[in-house]
């Protein structure tokens, strides 16, 4: 990754593929060395951990998706978390047409005043979606344990089949299994994914 960095690079975006966090200590060191912002795409890894630290605390900005296929859903939508006040302000403006304050803040401050200072969009989650998201959040721990149970069953079932190699889970990570990824075929003789998929489909397994 470091070889790809040029004068024009502004940020590193790391994807916690399948639900296992990336190596954030190394990413942080590279980001600091080149003065880059570190962004985590944690759409697969809500609830996961790296060296005892939760996803969402590992990068400057962390993005989550609440699309229906993800760990929890709000129908559509997502969330960015950061502990940087400047980024938080920018993102709040960006989701609200580039406007400096929202209606809640104006009523709190007792003022009508606002400015449109940036280009922005309407990326606001509705209150209905947030209510759904909060009730989903309460169910998250149970769903993560169930995903881990199922993954452990697969691990056990595949342990003695050399042609199926599951994605390795590293010791210092806690995986939350948005996906259970396997590599097919022995070393040097990769199996064709579509052939396997079609056969499974014929057997009624997918
Ligand atoms: C789902 C997903 C996204 C996109 O999420 P949206 O809510 O559809 O914008 C981005 N990155 C990864 C890794 C995802 O899994």
CSV table of C-alpha atoms and ligand atoms in Angstrom, one decimal:
chain,number,residue,atom,x,y,z
A,1,UNK,CA,0.0,0.0,0.0
A,2,UNK,CA,2.8,2.4,0.9
A,3,UNK,CA,4.2,2.1,-2.6
A,4,UNK,CA,0.9,3.5,-4.0
A,5,UNK,CA,1.1,6.7,-2.1
A,6,UNK,CA,1.8,9.8,-4.2
A,7,UNK,CA,1.8,13.6,-3.7
A,8,UNK,CA,-1.9,13.6,-4.5
A,9,UNK,CA,-2.9,11.0,-1.9
A,10,UNK,CA,-5.1,12.4,0.8
A,11,UNK,CA,-6.4,9.5,2.8
A,12,UNK,CA,-6.2,5.8,3.3
A,13,UNK,CA,-9.4,3.8,3.2
A,14,UNK,CA,-9.2,0.4,4.8
A,15,UNK,CA,-12.0,-2.2,4.3
A,16,UNK,CA,-12.5,-4.6,7.2
A,17,UNK,CA,-13.2,-7.4,4.7
A,18,UNK,CA,-15.8,-10.0,5.7
A,19,UNK,CA,-15.9,-8.6,9.3
A,20,UNK,CA,-12.3,-8.9,10.4
A,21,UNK,CA,-10.6,-5.6,11.2
A,22,UNK,CA,-7.5,-4.6,9.2
A,23,UNK,CA,-4.1,-4.2,10.9
A,24,UNK,CA,-4.8,-0.7,12.2
A,25,UNK,CA,-1.4,-0.3,14.0
A,26,UNK,CA,0.4,-0.7,10.7
A,27,UNK,CA,-2.1,1.5,8.9
A,28,UNK,CA,-1.8,4.2,11.5
A,29,UNK,CA,2.0,4.2,11.3
A,30,UNK,CA,1.8,4.5,7.5
A,31,UNK,CA,-0.8,7.3,7.7
A,32,UNK,CA,1.3,9.2,10.2
A,33,UNK,CA,4.4,8.8,8.2
A,34,UNK,CA,2.7,10.4,5.2
A,35,UNK,CA,0.4,12.8,7.0
A,36,UNK,CA,-2.7,11.1,5.7
A,37,UNK,CA,-6.2,10.7,7.1
A,38,UNK,CA,-7.1,7.1,8.1
A,39,UNK,CA,-10.6,6.1,7.2
A,40,UNK,CA,-12.1,2.7,8.1
A,41,UNK,CA,-14.9,1.2,6.0
A,42,UNK,CA,-16.4,-0.9,8.7
A,43,UNK,CA,-19.6,-1.9,6.8
A,44,UNK,CA,-18.7,-5.6,7.3
A,45,UNK,CA,-17.3,-5.3,10.8
A,46,UNK,CA,-19.8,-3.6,13.2
A,47,UNK,CA,-19.1,-5.0,16.6
A,48,UNK,CA,-15.6,-6.4,15.7
A,49,UNK,CA,-12.4,-5.8,17.6
A,50,UNK,CA,-8.7,-5.3,17.0
A,51,UNK,CA,-6.3,-5.8,19.9
A,52,UNK,CA,-9.2,-5.4,22.4
A,53,UNK,CA,-10.4,-2.1,20.8
A,54,UNK,CA,-13.8,-1.8,19.1
A,55,UNK,CA,-14.2,-1.0,15.4
A,56,UNK,CA,-15.2,2.7,15.4
A,57,UNK,CA,-12.3,3.7,17.6
A,58,UNK,CA,-9.5,2.6,15.3
A,59,UNK,CA,-9.4,5.3,12.6
A,60,UNK,CA,-9.9,9.0,12.2
A,61,UNK,CA,-13.3,8.3,10.5
A,62,UNK,CA,-15.2,5.1,10.5
A,63,UNK,CA,-18.1,4.4,8.1
A,64,UNK,CA,-20.9,1.9,8.8
A,65,UNK,CA,-23.7,0.8,6.4
A,66,UNK,CA,-27.3,0.0,7.6
A,67,UNK,CA,-28.4,-1.6,4.3
A,68,UNK,CA,-30.6,-4.6,4.9
A,69,UNK,CA,-27.9,-7.1,4.2
A,70,UNK,CA,-25.6,-5.8,6.9
A,71,UNK,CA,-25.5,-6.7,10.7
A,72,UNK,CA,-28.2,-4.2,11.6
A,73,UNK,CA,-30.4,-2.2,9.2
A,74,UNK,CA,-32.3,1.1,9.0
A,75,UNK,CA,-33.8,0.1,5.6
A,76,UNK,CA,-31.1,2.2,3.9
A,77,UNK,CA,-28.6,4.5,5.5
A,78,UNK,CA,-25.4,4.5,7.5
A,79,UNK,CA,-23.3,6.2,10.0
A,80,UNK,CA,-19.9,7.9,10.2
A,81,UNK,CA,-18.1,8.1,13.6
A,82,UNK,CA,-15.2,10.3,14.5
A,83,UNK,CA,-13.6,11.9,17.6
A,84,UNK,CA,-12.5,14.9,15.5
A,85,UNK,CA,-14.8,17.9,15.9
A,86,UNK,CA,-13.8,19.4,12.6
A,87,UNK,CA,-14.6,16.3,10.6
A,88,UNK,CA,-17.8,15.9,12.6
A,89,UNK,CA,-18.9,19.4,11.7
A,90,UNK,CA,-18.0,18.9,8.0
A,91,UNK,CA,-20.0,15.7,7.8
A,92,UNK,CA,-23.0,17.2,9.6
A,93,UNK,CA,-23.0,20.1,7.1
A,94,UNK,CA,-22.5,17.7,4.1
A,95,UNK,CA,-25.6,15.6,5.0
A,96,UNK,CA,-27.7,18.8,5.5
A,97,UNK,CA,-27.2,20.7,2.2
A,98,UNK,CA,-24.1,22.4,3.5
A,99,UNK,CA,-26.1,24.4,6.1
A,100,UNK,CA,-24.3,25.5,9.2
A,101,UNK,CA,-27.0,24.6,11.7
A,102,UNK,CA,-30.0,22.4,11.8
A,103,UNK,CA,-33.5,23.2,13.2
A,104,UNK,CA,-32.8,21.7,16.6
A,105,UNK,CA,-29.6,23.7,17.1
A,106,UNK,CA,-31.4,26.9,16.0
A,107,UNK,CA,-34.3,26.4,18.5
A,108,UNK,CA,-31.7,25.6,21.2
A,109,UNK,CA,-29.8,28.8,20.5
A,110,UNK,CA,-33.1,30.8,20.0
A,111,UNK,CA,-32.1,32.1,16.6
A,112,UNK,CA,-33.3,31.9,13.0
A,113,UNK,CA,-29.8,32.4,11.7
A,114,UNK,CA,-28.1,29.9,9.4
A,115,UNK,CA,-25.7,30.0,6.4
A,116,UNK,CA,-25.2,27.7,3.5
A,117,UNK,CA,-21.5,27.5,3.5
A,118,UNK,CA,-20.6,24.3,1.6
A,119,UNK,CA,-21.9,22.2,-1.2
A,120,UNK,CA,-23.9,19.4,0.4
A,121,UNK,CA,-26.7,16.9,-0.1
A,122,UNK,CA,-29.7,15.6,1.8
A,123,UNK,CA,-28.1,12.5,3.4
A,124,UNK,CA,-30.2,12.7,6.6
A,125,UNK,CA,-31.6,9.5,8.1
A,126,UNK,CA,-35.2,10.0,9.0
A,127,UNK,CA,-36.3,9.7,12.7
A,128,UNK,CA,-38.3,6.5,11.7
A,129,UNK,CA,-35.2,4.9,10.4
A,130,UNK,CA,-33.2,5.9,13.5
A,131,UNK,CA,-35.9,4.4,15.7
A,132,UNK,CA,-35.5,1.1,13.8
A,133,UNK,CA,-31.8,1.3,14.0
A,134,UNK,CA,-31.8,1.8,17.8
A,135,UNK,CA,-34.1,-1.2,18.3
A,136,UNK,CA,-31.8,-3.2,16.0
A,137,UNK,CA,-28.7,-2.1,17.9
A,138,UNK,CA,-30.1,-3.8,21.1
A,139,UNK,CA,-30.3,-7.1,19.2
A,140,UNK,CA,-26.8,-6.8,17.7
A,141,UNK,CA,-24.8,-8.7,20.5
A,142,UNK,CA,-27.2,-11.7,20.1
A,143,UNK,CA,-26.9,-11.7,16.3
A,144,UNK,CA,-23.1,-11.5,16.5
A,145,UNK,CA,-22.9,-14.5,18.8
A,146,UNK,CA,-25.2,-16.4,16.4
A,147,UNK,CA,-23.0,-15.5,13.4
A,148,UNK,CA,-19.9,-16.8,15.4
A,149,UNK,CA,-21.7,-20.0,16.3
A,150,UNK,CA,-22.5,-20.7,12.6
A,151,UNK,CA,-18.9,-19.7,11.6
A,152,UNK,CA,-17.6,-22.2,14.2
A,153,UNK,CA,-19.8,-24.9,12.6
A,154,UNK,CA,-18.4,-24.2,9.2
A,155,UNK,CA,-14.8,-24.1,10.6
A,156,UNK,CA,-15.4,-27.6,12.1
A,157,UNK,CA,-17.0,-29.0,8.9
A,158,UNK,CA,-14.3,-27.6,6.6
A,159,UNK,CA,-11.3,-28.5,8.9
A,160,UNK,CA,-10.7,-31.8,7.2
A,161,UNK,CA,-11.4,-30.8,3.6
A,162,UNK,CA,-8.1,-29.4,2.2
A,163,UNK,CA,-9.9,-28.1,-0.9
A,164,UNK,CA,-11.8,-25.6,1.2
A,165,UNK,CA,-9.7,-23.0,2.9
A,166,UNK,CA,-11.6,-20.5,5.1
A,167,UNK,CA,-10.3,-17.0,5.6
A,168,UNK,CA,-7.8,-17.1,8.5
A,169,UNK,CA,-9.0,-15.4,11.7
A,170,UNK,CA,-6.0,-13.6,13.3
A,171,UNK,CA,-5.4,-14.0,17.0
A,172,UNK,CA,-5.6,-10.3,17.9
A,173,UNK,CA,-9.0,-9.8,16.1
A,174,UNK,CA,-12.6,-10.5,16.9
A,175,UNK,CA,-14.4,-11.3,13.6
A,176,UNK,CA,-18.1,-10.5,13.3
A,177,UNK,CA,-18.7,-12.5,10.1
A,178,UNK,CA,-20.7,-10.3,7.7
A,179,UNK,CA,-19.4,-12.9,5.3
A,180,UNK,CA,-17.9,-16.4,5.8
A,181,UNK,CA,-15.2,-16.5,3.1
A,182,UNK,CA,-13.6,-19.6,1.7
A,183,UNK,CA,-11.0,-20.2,-1.0
A,184,UNK,CA,-11.7,-23.2,-3.1
A,185,UNK,CA,-9.2,-25.7,-4.6
A,186,UNK,CA,-5.9,-27.1,-3.6
A,187,UNK,CA,-2.8,-25.0,-3.9
A,188,UNK,CA,-2.0,-24.7,-7.7
A,189,UNK,CA,-5.4,-26.0,-8.9
A,190,UNK,CA,-8.1,-23.4,-8.1
A,191,UNK,CA,-11.7,-24.6,-8.5
A,192,UNK,CA,-14.1,-22.6,-10.6
A,193,UNK,CA,-16.4,-20.6,-8.5
A,194,UNK,CA,-19.4,-20.6,-10.9
A,195,UNK,CA,-19.1,-24.4,-11.3
A,196,UNK,CA,-19.2,-24.9,-7.5
A,197,UNK,CA,-22.0,-22.4,-7.2
A,198,UNK,CA,-24.1,-24.1,-9.9
A,199,UNK,CA,-23.6,-27.5,-8.4
A,200,UNK,CA,-24.6,-26.3,-4.9
A,201,UNK,CA,-27.7,-24.7,-6.5
A,202,UNK,CA,-28.7,-27.9,-8.2
A,203,UNK,CA,-28.3,-29.7,-4.8
A,204,UNK,CA,-30.6,-27.0,-3.3
A,205,UNK,CA,-27.9,-25.7,-1.0
A,206,UNK,CA,-27.8,-22.0,-2.0
B,1,LIG,C1,-22.5,-2.2,2.1
B,1,LIG,C2,-21.1,-1.7,1.9
B,1,LIG,C3,-20.9,-0.4,1.5
B,1,LIG,C4,-22.0,0.5,1.0
B,1,LIG,O1,-23.0,0.8,1.9
B,1,LIG,P1,-24.3,1.6,1.5
B,1,LIG,O2,-25.1,1.7,2.7
B,1,LIG,O3,-25.0,0.8,0.4
B,1,LIG,O4,-23.8,2.9,1.0
B,1,LIG,C5,-19.6,0.1,1.4
B,1,LIG,N1,-18.5,-0.7,1.7
B,1,LIG,C6,-18.7,-2.0,2.1
B,1,LIG,C7,-17.5,-2.8,2.5
B,1,LIG,C8,-20.0,-2.5,2.2
B,1,LIG,O5,-20.1,-3.8,2.6
